[in-house]
Rosetta silent file (secondary structure, phi, psi, omega in degrees, C-alpha in Angstrom):
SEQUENCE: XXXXXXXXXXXXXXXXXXXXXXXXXXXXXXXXXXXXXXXXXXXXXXXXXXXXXXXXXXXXXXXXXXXXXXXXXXXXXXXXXXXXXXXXXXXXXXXXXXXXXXXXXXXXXXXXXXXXXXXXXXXXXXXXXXXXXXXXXXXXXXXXXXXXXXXXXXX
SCORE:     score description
SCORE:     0.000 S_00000001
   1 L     0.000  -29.659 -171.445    5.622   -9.828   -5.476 S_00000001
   2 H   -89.583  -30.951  152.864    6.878  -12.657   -3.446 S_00000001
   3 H   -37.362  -58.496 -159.342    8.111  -10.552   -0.673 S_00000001
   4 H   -91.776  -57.641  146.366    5.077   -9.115   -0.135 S_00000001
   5 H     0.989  -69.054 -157.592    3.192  -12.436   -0.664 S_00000001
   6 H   -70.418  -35.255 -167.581    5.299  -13.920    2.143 S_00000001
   7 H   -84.274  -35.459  177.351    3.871  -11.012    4.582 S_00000001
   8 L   -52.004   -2.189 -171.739   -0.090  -11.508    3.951 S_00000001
   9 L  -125.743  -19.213  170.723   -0.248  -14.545    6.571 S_00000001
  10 H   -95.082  -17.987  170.609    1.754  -12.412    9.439 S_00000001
  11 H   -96.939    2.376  173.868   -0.265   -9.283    8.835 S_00000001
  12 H   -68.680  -65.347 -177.046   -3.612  -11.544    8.398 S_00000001
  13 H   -46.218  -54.468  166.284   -2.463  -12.784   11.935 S_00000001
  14 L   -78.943   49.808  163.653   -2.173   -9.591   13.513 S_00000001
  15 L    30.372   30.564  177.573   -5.269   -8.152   11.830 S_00000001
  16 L   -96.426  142.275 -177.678   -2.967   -5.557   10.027 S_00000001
  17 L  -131.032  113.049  153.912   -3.811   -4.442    6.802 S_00000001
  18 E   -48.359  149.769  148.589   -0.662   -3.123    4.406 S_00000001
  19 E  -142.439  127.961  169.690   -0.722   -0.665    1.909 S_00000001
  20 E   -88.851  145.668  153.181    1.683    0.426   -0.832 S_00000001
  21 E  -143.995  158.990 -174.962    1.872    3.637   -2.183 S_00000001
  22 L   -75.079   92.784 -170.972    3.595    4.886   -5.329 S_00000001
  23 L   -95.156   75.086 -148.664    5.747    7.523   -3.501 S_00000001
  24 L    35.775   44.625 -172.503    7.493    9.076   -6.595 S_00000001
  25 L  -163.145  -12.922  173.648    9.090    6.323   -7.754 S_00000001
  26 L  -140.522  136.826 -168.211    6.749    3.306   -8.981 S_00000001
  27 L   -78.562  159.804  164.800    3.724    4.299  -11.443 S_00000001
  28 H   -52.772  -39.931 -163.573    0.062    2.977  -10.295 S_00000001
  29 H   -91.575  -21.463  168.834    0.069    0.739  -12.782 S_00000001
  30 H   -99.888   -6.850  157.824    2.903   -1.631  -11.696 S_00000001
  31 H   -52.840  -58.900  173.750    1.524   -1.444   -7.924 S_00000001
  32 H   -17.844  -86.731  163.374   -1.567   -2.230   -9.667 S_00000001
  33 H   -17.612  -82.619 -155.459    0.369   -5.478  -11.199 S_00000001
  34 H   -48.963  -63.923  179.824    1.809   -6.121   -7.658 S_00000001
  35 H   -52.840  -39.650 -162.326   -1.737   -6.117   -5.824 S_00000001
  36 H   -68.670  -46.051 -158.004   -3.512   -8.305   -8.374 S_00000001
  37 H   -73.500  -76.752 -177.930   -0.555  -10.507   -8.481 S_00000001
  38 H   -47.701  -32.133  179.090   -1.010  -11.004   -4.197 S_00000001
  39 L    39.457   37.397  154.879   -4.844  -10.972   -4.021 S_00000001
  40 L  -117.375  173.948  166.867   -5.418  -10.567   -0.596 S_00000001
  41 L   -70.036   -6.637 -177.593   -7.577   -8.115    1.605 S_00000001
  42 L  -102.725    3.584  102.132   -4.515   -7.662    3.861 S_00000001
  43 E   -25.828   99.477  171.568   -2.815   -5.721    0.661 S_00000001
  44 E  -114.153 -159.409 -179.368   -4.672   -2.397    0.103 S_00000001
  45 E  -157.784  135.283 -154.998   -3.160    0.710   -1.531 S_00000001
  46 E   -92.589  106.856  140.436   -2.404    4.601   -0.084 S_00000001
  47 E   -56.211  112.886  178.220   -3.216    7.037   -3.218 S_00000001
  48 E   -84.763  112.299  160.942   -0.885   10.122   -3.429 S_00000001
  49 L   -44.126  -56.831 -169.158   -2.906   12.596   -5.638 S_00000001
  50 L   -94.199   14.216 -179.268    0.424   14.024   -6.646 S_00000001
  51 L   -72.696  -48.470 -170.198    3.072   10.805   -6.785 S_00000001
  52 L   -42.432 -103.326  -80.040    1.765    9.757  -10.913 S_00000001
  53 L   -89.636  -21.275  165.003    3.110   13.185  -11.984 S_00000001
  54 L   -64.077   -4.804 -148.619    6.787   12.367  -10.380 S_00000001
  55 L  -155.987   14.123  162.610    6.436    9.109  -12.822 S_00000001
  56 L    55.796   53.030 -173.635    5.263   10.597  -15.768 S_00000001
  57 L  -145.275  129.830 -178.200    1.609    9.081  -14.996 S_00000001
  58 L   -51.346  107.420 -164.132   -1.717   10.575  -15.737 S_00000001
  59 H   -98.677    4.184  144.042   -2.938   10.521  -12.031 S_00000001
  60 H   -19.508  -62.923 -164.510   -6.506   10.346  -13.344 S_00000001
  61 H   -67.630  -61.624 -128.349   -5.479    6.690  -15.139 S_00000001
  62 H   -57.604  -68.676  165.818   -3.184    6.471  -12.412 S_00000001
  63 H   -27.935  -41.806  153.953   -6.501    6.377   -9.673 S_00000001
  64 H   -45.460  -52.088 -155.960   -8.247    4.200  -12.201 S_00000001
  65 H   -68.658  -63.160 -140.321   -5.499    1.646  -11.958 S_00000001
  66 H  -111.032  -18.966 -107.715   -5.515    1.588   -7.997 S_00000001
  67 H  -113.892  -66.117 -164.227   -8.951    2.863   -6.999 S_00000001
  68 H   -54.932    3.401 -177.395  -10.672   -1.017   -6.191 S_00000001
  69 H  -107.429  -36.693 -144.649   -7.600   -1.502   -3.784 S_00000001
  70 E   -70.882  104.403  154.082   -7.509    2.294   -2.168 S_00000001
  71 E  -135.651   61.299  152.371   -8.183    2.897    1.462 S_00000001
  72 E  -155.153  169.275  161.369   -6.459    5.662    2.253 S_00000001
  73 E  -144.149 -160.051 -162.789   -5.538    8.743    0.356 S_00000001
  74 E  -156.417  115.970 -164.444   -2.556   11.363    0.859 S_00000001
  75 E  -102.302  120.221 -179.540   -4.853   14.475   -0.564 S_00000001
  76 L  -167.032  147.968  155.009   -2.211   16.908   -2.269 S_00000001
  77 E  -123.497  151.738  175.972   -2.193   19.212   -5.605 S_00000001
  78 E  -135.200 -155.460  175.210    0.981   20.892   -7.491 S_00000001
  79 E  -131.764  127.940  152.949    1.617   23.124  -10.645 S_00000001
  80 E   -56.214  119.432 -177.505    3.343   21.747  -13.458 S_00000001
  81 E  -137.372  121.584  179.905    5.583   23.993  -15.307 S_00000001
  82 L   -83.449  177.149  171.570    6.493   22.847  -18.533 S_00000001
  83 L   -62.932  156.022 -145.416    9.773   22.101  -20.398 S_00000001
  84 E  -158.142  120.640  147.202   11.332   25.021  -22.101 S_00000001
  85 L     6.151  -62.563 -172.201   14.355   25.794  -24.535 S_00000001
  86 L  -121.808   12.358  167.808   15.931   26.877  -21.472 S_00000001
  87 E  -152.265  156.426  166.463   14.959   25.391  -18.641 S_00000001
  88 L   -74.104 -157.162 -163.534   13.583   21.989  -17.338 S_00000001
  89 L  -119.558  163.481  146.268   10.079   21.640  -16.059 S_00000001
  90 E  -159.027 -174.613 -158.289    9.252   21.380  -12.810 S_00000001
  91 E  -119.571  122.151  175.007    6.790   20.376  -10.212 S_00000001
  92 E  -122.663  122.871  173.143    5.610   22.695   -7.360 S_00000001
  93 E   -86.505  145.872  157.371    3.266   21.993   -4.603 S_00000001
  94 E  -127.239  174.072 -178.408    0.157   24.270   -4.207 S_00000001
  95 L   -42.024  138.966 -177.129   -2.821   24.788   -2.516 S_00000001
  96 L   -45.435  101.137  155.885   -5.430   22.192   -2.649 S_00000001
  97 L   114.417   33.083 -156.105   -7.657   23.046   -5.773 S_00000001
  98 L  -145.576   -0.924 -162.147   -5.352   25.559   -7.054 S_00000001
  99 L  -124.630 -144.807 -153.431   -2.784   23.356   -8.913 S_00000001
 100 L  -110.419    1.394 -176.351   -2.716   20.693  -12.362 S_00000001
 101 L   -85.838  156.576  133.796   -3.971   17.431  -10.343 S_00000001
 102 L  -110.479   88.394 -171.527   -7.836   16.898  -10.592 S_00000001
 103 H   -32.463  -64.213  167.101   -8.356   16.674   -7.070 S_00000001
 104 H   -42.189  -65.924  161.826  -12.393   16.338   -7.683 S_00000001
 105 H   -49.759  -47.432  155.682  -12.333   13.811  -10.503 S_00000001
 106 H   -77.162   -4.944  174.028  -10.410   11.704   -8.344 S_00000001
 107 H   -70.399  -47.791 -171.470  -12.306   11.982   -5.473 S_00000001
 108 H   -45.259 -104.601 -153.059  -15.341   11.120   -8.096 S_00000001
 109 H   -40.769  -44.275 -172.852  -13.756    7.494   -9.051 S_00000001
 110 H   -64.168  -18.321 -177.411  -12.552    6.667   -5.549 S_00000001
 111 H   -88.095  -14.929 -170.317  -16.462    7.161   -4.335 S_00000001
 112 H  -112.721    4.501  170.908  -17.434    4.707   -7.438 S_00000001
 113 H  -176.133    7.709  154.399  -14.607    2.049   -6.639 S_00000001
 114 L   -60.899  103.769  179.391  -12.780    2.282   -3.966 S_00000001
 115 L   -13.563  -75.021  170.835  -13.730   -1.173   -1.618 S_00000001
 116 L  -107.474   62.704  162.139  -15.476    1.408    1.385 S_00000001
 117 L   -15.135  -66.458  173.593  -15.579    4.517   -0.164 S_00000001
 118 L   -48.068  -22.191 -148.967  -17.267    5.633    2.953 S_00000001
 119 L  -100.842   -0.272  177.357  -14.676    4.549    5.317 S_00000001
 120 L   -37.309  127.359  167.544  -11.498    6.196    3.076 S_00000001
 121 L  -103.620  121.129  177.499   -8.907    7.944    5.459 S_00000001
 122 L  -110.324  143.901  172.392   -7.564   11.175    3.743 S_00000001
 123 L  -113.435  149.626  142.454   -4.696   13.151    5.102 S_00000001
 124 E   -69.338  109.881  158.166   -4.363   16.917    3.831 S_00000001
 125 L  -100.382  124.300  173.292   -0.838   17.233    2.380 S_00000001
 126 L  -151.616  106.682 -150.280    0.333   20.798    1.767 S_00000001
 127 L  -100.104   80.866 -174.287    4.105   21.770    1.342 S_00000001
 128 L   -91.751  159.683 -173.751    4.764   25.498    1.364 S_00000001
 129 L   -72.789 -171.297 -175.022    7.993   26.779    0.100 S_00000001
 130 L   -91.056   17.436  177.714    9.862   28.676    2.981 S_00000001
 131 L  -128.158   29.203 -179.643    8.575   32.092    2.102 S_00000001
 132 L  -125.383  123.362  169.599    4.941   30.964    2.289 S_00000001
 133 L   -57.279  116.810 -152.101    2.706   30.803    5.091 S_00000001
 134 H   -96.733  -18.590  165.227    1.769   27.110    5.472 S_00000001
 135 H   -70.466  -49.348  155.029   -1.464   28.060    7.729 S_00000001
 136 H   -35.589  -43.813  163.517   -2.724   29.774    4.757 S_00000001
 137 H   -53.585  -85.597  176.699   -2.183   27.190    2.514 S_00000001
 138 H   -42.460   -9.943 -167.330   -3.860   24.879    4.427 S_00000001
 139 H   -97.750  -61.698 -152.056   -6.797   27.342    5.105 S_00000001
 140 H   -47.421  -34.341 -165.912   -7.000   28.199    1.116 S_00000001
 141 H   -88.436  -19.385 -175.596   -7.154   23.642    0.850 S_00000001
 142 H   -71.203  -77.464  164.442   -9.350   23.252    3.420 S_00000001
 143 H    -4.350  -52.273  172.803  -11.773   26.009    2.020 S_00000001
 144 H   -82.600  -60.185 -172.371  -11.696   24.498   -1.495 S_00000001
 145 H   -37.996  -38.225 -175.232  -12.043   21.125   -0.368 S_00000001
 146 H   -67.294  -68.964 -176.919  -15.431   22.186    1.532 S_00000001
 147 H   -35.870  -28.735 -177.460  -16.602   23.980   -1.349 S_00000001
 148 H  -125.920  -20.211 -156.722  -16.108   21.225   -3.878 S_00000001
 149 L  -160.420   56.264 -142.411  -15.856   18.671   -2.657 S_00000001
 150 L  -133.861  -41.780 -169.166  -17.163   17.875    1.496 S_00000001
 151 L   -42.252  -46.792 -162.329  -19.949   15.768   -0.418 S_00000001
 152 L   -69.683  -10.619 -163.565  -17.461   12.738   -0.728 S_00000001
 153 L  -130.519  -18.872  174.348  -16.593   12.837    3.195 S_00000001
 154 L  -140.010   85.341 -117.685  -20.519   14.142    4.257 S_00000001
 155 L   -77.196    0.000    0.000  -23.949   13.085    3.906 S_00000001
């Protein structure tokens, strides 16, 4: 916290505004902690749709947690596959509206509490394995995004 503390008065000077994101490896909820604990506007916070699920984190809650800090987002869904007798579980990215995140519902709370909703910068993140066409992918997330969800980005 104090690290990050110590940095709010050199990115205040240079009109830079930080952000953490939980990038598989720290749940929303102790960034959460960390931002409350700094309390400035030159702290914000990047939302991964898919980092909670590397962390064992609801990313629903997780969005809840983070949402009044969030101005960016990293837009991404994956499939879950659970644990098994005989194998572990694992995590696969897929096409945007096609995998276990709920892509929609979190756009819904980031439009209700996110500081500028309007002014959110989303990247599309979509990771095809190496026997997948990654222009498809991306056509199949763009395509669902418009369909469900273009309200949150268009008037």
């Amino acid at each position: 916290i104090q690290s990050r503390r110590s940095l709010m008065p050199v990115a205040e000077s240079m009109g830079l505004v930080l952000t953490n994101e939980a990038h598989m490896d720290y749940a929303c909820a102790d960034l959460a902690t960390v931002l409350e604990a700094v309390d400035s506007p030159w702290l914000r916070h990047t939302f991964d749709f898919g980092d909670p699920v590397a962390v064992n984190e609801d990313p629903l809650e997780a969005v809840r947690r983070v949402a009044k800090y969030t101005i960016a987002t990293r837009i991404k869904d994956v499939h879950l596959t659970p644990l098994t007798e005989i194998a572990l579980g694992a995590v696969f990215h897929t096409p945007i509206g096609s995998g276990d995140v709920p892509v929609e519902r979190i756009l819904e709370v980031l439009a209700v509490e996110a500081p500028d909703a309007g002014s959110l910068h989303h990247c599309i993140e979509v990771t095809p394995r190496p026997d997948q066409d990654g222009g498809r992918l991306v056509e199949a997330s763009m395509d669902w995004l418009h369909e469900h969800c273009s309200r949150f980005w268009t008037e």
